[in-house]
Short mmCIF file of C-alpha atoms in Angstrom, two decimals:
data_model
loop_
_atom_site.label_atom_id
_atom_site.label_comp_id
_atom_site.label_asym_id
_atom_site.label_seq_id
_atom_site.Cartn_x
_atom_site.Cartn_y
_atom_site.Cartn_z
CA UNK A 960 -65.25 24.06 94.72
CA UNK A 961 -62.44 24.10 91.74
CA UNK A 962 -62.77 23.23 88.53
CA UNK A 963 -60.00 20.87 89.24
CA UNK A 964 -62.12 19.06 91.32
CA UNK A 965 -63.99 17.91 88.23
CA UNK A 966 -60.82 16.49 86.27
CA UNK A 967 -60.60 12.61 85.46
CA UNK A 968 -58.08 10.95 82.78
CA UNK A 969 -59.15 9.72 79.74
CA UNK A 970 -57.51 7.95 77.18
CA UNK A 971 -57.98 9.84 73.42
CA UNK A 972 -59.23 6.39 71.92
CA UNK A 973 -62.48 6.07 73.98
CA UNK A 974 -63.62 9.37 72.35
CA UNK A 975 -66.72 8.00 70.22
CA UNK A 976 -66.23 8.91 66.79
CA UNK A 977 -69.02 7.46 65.52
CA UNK A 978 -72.44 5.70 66.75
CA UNK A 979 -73.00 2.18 67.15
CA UNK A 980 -75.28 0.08 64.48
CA UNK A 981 -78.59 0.13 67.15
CA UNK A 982 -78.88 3.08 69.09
CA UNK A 983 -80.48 1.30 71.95
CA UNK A 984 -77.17 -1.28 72.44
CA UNK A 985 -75.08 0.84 73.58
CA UNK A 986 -73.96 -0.27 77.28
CA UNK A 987 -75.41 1.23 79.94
CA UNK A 988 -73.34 2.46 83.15
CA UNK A 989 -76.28 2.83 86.04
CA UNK A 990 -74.93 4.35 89.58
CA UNK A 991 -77.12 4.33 92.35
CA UNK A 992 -76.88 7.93 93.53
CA UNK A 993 -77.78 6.45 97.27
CA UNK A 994 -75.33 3.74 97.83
CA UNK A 995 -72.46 4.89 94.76
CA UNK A 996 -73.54 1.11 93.54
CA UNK A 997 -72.58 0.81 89.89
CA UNK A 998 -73.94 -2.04 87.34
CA UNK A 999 -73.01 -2.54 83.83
CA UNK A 1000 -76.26 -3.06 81.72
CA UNK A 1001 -77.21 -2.54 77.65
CA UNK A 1002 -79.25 0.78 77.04
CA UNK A 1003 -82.44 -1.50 76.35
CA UNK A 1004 -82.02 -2.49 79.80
CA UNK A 1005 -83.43 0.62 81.00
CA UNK A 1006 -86.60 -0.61 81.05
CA UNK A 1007 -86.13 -2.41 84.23
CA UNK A 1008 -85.06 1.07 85.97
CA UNK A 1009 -88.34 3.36 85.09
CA UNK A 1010 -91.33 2.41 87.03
CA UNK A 1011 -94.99 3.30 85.95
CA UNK A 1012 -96.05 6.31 86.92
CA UNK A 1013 -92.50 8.21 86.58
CA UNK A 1014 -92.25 10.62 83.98
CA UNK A 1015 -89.59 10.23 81.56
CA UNK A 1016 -88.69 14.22 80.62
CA UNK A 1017 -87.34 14.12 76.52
CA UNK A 1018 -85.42 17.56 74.76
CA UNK A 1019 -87.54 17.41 71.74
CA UNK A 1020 -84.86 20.19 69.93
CA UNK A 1021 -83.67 19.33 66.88
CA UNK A 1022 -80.00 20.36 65.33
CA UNK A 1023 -80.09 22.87 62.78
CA UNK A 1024 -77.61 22.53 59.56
CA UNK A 1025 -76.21 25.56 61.74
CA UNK A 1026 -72.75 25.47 59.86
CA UNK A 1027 -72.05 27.74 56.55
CA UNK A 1028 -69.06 27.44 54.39
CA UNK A 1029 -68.80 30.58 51.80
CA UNK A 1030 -66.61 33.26 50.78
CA UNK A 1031 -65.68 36.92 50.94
CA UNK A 1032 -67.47 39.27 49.02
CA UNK A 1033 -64.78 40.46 46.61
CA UNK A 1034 -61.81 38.26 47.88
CA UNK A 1035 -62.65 34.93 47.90
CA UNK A 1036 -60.77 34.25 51.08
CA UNK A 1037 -62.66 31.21 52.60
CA UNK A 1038 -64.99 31.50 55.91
CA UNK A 1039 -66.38 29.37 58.16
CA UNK A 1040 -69.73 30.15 59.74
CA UNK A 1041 -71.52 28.79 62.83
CA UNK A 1042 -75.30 29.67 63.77
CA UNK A 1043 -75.72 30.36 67.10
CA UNK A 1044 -78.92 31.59 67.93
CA UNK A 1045 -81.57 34.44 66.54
CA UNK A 1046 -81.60 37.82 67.85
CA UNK A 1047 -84.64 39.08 66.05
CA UNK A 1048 -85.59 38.48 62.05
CA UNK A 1049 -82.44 37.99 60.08
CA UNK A 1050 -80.39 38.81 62.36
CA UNK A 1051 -78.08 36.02 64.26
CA UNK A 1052 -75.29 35.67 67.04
CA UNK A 1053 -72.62 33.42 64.71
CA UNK A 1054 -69.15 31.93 65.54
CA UNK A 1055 -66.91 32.81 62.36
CA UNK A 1056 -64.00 30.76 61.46
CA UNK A 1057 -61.15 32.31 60.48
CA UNK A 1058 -62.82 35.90 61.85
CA UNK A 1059 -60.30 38.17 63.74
CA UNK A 1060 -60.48 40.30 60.58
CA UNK A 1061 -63.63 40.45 60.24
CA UNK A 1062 -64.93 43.71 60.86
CA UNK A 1063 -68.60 45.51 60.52
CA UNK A 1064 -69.83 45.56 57.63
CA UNK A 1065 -67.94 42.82 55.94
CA UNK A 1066 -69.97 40.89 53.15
CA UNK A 1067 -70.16 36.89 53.13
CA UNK A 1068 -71.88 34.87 50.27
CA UNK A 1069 -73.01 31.12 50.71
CA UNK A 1070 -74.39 28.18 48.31
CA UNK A 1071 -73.18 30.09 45.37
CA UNK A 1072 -75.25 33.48 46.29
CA UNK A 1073 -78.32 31.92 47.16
CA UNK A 1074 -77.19 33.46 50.77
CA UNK A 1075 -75.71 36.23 52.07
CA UNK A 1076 -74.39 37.82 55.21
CA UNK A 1077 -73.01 41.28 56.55
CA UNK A 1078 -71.62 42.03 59.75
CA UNK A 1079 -73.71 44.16 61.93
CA UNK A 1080 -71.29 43.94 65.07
CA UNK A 1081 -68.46 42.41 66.81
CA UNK A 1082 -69.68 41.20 70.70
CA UNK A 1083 -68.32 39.22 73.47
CA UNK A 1084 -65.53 36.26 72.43
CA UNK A 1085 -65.16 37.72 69.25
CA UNK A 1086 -68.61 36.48 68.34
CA UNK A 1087 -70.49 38.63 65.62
CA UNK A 1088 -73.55 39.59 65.06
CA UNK A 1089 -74.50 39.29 61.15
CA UNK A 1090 -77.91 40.14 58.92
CA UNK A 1091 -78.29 37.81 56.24
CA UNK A 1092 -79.97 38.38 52.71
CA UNK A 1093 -81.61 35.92 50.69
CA UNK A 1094 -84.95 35.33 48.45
CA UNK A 1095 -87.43 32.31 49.89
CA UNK A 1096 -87.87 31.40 53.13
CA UNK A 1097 -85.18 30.90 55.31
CA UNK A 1098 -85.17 27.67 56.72
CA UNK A 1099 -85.45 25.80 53.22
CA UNK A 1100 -82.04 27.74 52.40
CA UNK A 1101 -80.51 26.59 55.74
CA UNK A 1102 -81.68 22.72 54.74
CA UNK A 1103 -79.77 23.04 51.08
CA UNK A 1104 -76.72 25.28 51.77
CA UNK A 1105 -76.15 24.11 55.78
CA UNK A 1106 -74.10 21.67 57.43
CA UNK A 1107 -75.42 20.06 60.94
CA UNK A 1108 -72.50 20.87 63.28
CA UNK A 1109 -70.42 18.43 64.79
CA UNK A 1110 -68.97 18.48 68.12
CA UNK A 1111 -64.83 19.53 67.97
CA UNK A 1112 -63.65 16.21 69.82
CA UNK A 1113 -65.42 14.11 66.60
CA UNK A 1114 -63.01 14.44 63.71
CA UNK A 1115 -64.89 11.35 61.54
CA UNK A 1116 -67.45 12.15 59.24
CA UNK A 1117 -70.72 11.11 59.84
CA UNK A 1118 -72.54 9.58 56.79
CA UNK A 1119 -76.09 9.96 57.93
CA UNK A 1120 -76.60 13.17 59.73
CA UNK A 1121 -79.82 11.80 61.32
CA UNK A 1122 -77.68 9.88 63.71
CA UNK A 1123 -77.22 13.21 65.17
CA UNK A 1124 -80.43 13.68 65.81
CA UNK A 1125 -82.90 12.04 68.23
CA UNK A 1126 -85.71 9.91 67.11
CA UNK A 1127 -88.21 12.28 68.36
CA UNK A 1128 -87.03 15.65 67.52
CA UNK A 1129 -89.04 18.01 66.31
CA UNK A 1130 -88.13 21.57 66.38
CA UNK A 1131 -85.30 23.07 64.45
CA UNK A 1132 -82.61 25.55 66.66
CA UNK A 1133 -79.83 23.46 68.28
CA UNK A 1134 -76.09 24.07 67.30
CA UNK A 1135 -75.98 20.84 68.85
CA UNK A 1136 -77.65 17.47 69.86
CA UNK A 1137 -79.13 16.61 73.28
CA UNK A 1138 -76.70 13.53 72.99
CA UNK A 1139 -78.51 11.04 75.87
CA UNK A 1140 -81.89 11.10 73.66
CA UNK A 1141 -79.48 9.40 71.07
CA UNK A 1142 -79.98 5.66 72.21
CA UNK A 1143 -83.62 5.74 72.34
CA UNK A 1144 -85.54 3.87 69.55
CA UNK A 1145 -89.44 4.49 68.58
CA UNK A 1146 -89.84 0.65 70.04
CA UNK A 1147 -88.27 1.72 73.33
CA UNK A 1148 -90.18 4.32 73.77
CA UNK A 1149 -93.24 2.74 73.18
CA UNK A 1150 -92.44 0.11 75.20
CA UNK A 1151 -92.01 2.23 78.00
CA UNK A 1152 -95.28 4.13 77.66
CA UNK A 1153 -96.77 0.22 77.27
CA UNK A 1154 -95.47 -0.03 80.99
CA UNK A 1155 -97.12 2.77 82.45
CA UNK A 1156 -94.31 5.28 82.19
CA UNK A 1157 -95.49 8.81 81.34
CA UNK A 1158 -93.41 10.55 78.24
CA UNK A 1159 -93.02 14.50 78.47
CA UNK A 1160 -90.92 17.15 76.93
CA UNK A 1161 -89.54 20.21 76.70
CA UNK A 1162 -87.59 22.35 74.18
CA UNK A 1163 -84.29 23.58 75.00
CA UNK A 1164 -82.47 25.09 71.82
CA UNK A 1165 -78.41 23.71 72.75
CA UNK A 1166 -76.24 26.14 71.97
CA UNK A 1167 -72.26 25.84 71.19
CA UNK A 1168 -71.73 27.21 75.22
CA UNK A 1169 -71.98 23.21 75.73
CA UNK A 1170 -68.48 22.36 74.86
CA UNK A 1171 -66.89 25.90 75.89
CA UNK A 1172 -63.87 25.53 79.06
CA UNK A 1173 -64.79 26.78 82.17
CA UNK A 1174 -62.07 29.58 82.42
CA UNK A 1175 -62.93 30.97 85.96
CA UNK A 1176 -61.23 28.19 88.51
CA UNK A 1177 -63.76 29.14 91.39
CA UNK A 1178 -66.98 27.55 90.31
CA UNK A 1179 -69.27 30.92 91.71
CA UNK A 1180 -66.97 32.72 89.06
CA UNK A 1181 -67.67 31.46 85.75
CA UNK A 1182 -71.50 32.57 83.53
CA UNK A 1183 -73.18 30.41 81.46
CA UNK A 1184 -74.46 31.26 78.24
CA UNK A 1185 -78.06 31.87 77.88
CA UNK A 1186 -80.49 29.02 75.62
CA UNK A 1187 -84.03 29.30 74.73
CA UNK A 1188 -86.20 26.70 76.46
CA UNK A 1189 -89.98 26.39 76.34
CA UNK A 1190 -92.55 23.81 77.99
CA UNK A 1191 -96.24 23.39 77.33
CA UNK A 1192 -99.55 23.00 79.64
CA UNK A 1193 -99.62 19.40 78.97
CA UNK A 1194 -96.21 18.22 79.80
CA UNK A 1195 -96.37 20.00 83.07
CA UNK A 1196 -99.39 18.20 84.25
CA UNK A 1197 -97.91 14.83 83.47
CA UNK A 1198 -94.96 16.20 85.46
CA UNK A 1199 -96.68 17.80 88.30
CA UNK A 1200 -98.45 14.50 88.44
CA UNK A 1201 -95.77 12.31 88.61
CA UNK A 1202 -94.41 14.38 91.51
CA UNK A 1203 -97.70 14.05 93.39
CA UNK A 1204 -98.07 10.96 93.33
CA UNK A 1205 -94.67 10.42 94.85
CA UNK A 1206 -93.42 8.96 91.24
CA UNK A 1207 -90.13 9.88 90.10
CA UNK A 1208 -89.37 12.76 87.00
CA UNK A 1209 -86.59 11.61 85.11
CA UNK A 1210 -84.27 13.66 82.98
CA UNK A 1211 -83.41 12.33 79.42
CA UNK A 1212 -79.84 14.69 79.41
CA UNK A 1213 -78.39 17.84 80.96
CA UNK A 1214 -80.69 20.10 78.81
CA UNK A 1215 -83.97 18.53 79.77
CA UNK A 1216 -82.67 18.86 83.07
CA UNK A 1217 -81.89 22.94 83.19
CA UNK A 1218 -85.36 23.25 82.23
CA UNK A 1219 -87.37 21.63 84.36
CA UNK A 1220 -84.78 23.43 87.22
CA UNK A 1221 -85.49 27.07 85.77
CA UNK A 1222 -89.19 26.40 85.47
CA UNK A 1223 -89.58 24.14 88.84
CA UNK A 1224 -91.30 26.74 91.36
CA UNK A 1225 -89.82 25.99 95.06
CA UNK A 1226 -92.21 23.29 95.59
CA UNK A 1227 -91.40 21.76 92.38
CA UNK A 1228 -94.06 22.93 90.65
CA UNK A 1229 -94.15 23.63 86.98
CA UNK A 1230 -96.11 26.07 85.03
CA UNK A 1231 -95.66 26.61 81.20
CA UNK A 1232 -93.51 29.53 79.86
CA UNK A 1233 -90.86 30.20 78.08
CA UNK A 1234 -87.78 32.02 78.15
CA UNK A 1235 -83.77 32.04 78.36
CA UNK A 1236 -82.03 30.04 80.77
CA UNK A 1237 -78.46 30.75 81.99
CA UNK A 1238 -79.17 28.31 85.06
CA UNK A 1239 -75.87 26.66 86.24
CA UNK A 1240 -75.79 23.54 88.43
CA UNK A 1241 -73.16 22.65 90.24
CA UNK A 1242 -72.20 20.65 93.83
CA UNK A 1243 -74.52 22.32 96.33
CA UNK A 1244 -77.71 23.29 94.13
CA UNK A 1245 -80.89 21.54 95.27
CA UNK A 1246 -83.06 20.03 93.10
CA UNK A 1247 -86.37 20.85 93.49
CA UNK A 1248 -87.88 19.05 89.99
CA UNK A 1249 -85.35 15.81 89.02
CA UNK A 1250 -85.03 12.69 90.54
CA UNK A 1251 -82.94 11.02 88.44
CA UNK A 1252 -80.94 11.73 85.39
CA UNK A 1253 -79.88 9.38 81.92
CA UNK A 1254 -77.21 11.25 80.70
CA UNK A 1255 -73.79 10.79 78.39
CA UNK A 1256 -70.64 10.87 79.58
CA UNK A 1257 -69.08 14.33 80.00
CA UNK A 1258 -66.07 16.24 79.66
CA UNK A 1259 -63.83 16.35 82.32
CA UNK A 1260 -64.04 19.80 83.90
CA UNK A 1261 -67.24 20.98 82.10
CA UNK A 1262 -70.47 22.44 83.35
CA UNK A 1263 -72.38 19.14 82.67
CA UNK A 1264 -69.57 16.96 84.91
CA UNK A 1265 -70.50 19.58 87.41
CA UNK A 1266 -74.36 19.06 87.31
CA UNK A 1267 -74.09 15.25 87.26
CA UNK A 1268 -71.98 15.39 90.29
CA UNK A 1269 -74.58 18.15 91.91
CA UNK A 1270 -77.39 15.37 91.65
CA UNK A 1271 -75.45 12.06 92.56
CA UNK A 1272 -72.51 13.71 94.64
CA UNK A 1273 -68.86 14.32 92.82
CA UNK A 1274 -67.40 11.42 94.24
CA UNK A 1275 -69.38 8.70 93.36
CA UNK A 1276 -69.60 10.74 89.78
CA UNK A 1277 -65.94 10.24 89.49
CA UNK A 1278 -65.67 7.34 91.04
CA UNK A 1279 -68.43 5.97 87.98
CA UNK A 1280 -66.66 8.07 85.43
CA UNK A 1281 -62.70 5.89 86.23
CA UNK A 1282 -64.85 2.78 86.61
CA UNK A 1283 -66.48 3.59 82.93
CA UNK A 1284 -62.94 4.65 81.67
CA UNK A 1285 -61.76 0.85 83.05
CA UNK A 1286 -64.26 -0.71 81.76
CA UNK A 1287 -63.44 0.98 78.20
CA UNK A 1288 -66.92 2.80 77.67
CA UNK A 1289 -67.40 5.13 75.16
CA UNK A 1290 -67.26 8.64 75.82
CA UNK A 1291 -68.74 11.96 74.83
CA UNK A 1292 -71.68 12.43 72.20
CA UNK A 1293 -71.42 9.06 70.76
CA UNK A 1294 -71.13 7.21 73.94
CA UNK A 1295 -72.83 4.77 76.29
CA UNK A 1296 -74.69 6.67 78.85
CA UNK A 1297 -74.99 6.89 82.47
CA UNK A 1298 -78.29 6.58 84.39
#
């Protein structure tokens, strides 16, 4: 297949810029990945669509305030950091902004010294690898002197950064948001385990790779970039159950999904581990974990367009995807999801 194949039309002003007033009314598009049958619900709706005894799979990541603005050691000429992921220690994999002149062994300072950076090496896309310096731990700097990333296509500021983050988040390493864990409340998801429906999670760490192009026009062509995922005893027995039991395992977004695939032995199996995954799912790939998938609207040509239309076929994906863009949905990290 083409990357082509993935392409749909939308209109610039159904690009969310900003999340409704109740995360759990935003409309809901559901498509019945048997018959292509599409219904037009609220997100609080969803209820009616998880059974007891599935097992509801939630990316418990949380975003980091992975974006540093500083200066030049010596200059002053203004720079633009974005945290990527850890190597080892100090060490990270950034995205600097401007950075073509940036060369190893340039010196950045941040949050009026209380950081510092220098530039170790330059790697693939002209991303660098930088040490940084500081006194305290870490993490508290990053919470005082960071900025929680936002996607490129959102160019409104967001007032309350925790609208960027899921209710249940929990550990720190995403340079962005598992978006389709946005519209679920504490209520709702109490409600849900009130019902019978079994609550698991993972950890994948979402790295920037999420909104990259797909440059290669034969899918088998283009590489993913790698993320960190983890999953625990616990939440692979209440999967593994679910799947014995003949219950559905359903994936709350793209990233919840890629784990449970990379993990999933060829039964479907799941053990706990951790690791890097650089899985990529696209028309063809079968799924030996997911049933069914609550995810955001994606962009056109992306990986995660792909993946939907892997699970529910690419036409009926597109065919949802036009009806959602008639309808006048919301699209992209602030938008009504798809089940």
């Amino acid at each position: 297949m083409k990357v082509s194949d993935f392409y749909y039309d939308l209109p610039q002003e159904l690009i969310a810029q900003e999340p409704i007033a109740k995360r759990d009314m935003s409309r809901l598009l559901v498509l019945d990945k048997e018959t292509g049958r599409i219904c037009h619900k609220k997100f609080k709706d969803i209820v009616e669509y998880i059974n007891k005894g599935d097992c509801l799979v939630l990316n418990d990541t949380r975003v980091m305030p992975a974006r540093l603005l500083g200066e030049k050691e010596g200059t002053g000429g203004k720079i633009e950091f974005v945290l990527l992921k850890r190597i080892n220690g100090d060490v990270w994999e950034v995205i600097l902004k401007p950075g073509k002149k940036a060369k190893p062994g340039a010196r950045f300072v941040f949050g009026n010294g209380e950081l510092k950076a220098e530039i170790i090496e330059i790697i693939e896309e002209g991303n660098r690898l930088v040490r940084f310096e500081y006194d305290g731990i870490f993490e508290e700097i990053l919470d005082r002197v960071g900025i929680v990333p936002l996607p490129p296509y959102i160019t409104k500021r967001l007032d309350d950064a925790e609208r960027y983050q899921t209710v249940y988040s929990k550990y720190k390493g995403s340079a962005a948001a598992p978006t389709a864990g946005l519209h679920f409340t504490v209520e709702l998801l109490d409600e849900l385990a009130s019902r019978g429906v079994n609550i698991a999670y993972v950890t994948l760490h979402v790295g920037l790779g999420t909104f990259r192009p797909v440059k290669a026009e034969n899918l088998e062509e283009h590489k993913m970039h790698s993320e960190f995922y983890r999953i625990n005893e616990e939440d692979c027995r209440k999967i593994n159950e679910a799947k014995e039991n003949g219950c559905r395992v359903i994936a709350v977004g793209t990233t919840s999904c890629r784990v449970l695939e990379t993990v999933g032995d060829e039964k479907g199996k799941l053990n706990p581990q951790s690791g890097w995954t650089d899985i990529f799912i696209y028309p063809g790939y079968k799924f030996k974990v997911v049933d069914s998938l609550i995810t955001n609207f994606h962009l056109p040509e992306s990986t995660l367009i792909m993946l939907v239309s892997a699970l529910a076929g690419r036409d009926k994906i597109m065919e949802a995807y036009n009806a959602a863009v008639r309808e006048r949905y919301r699209f992209f990290s602030f938008a009504m999801p798809c089940l």
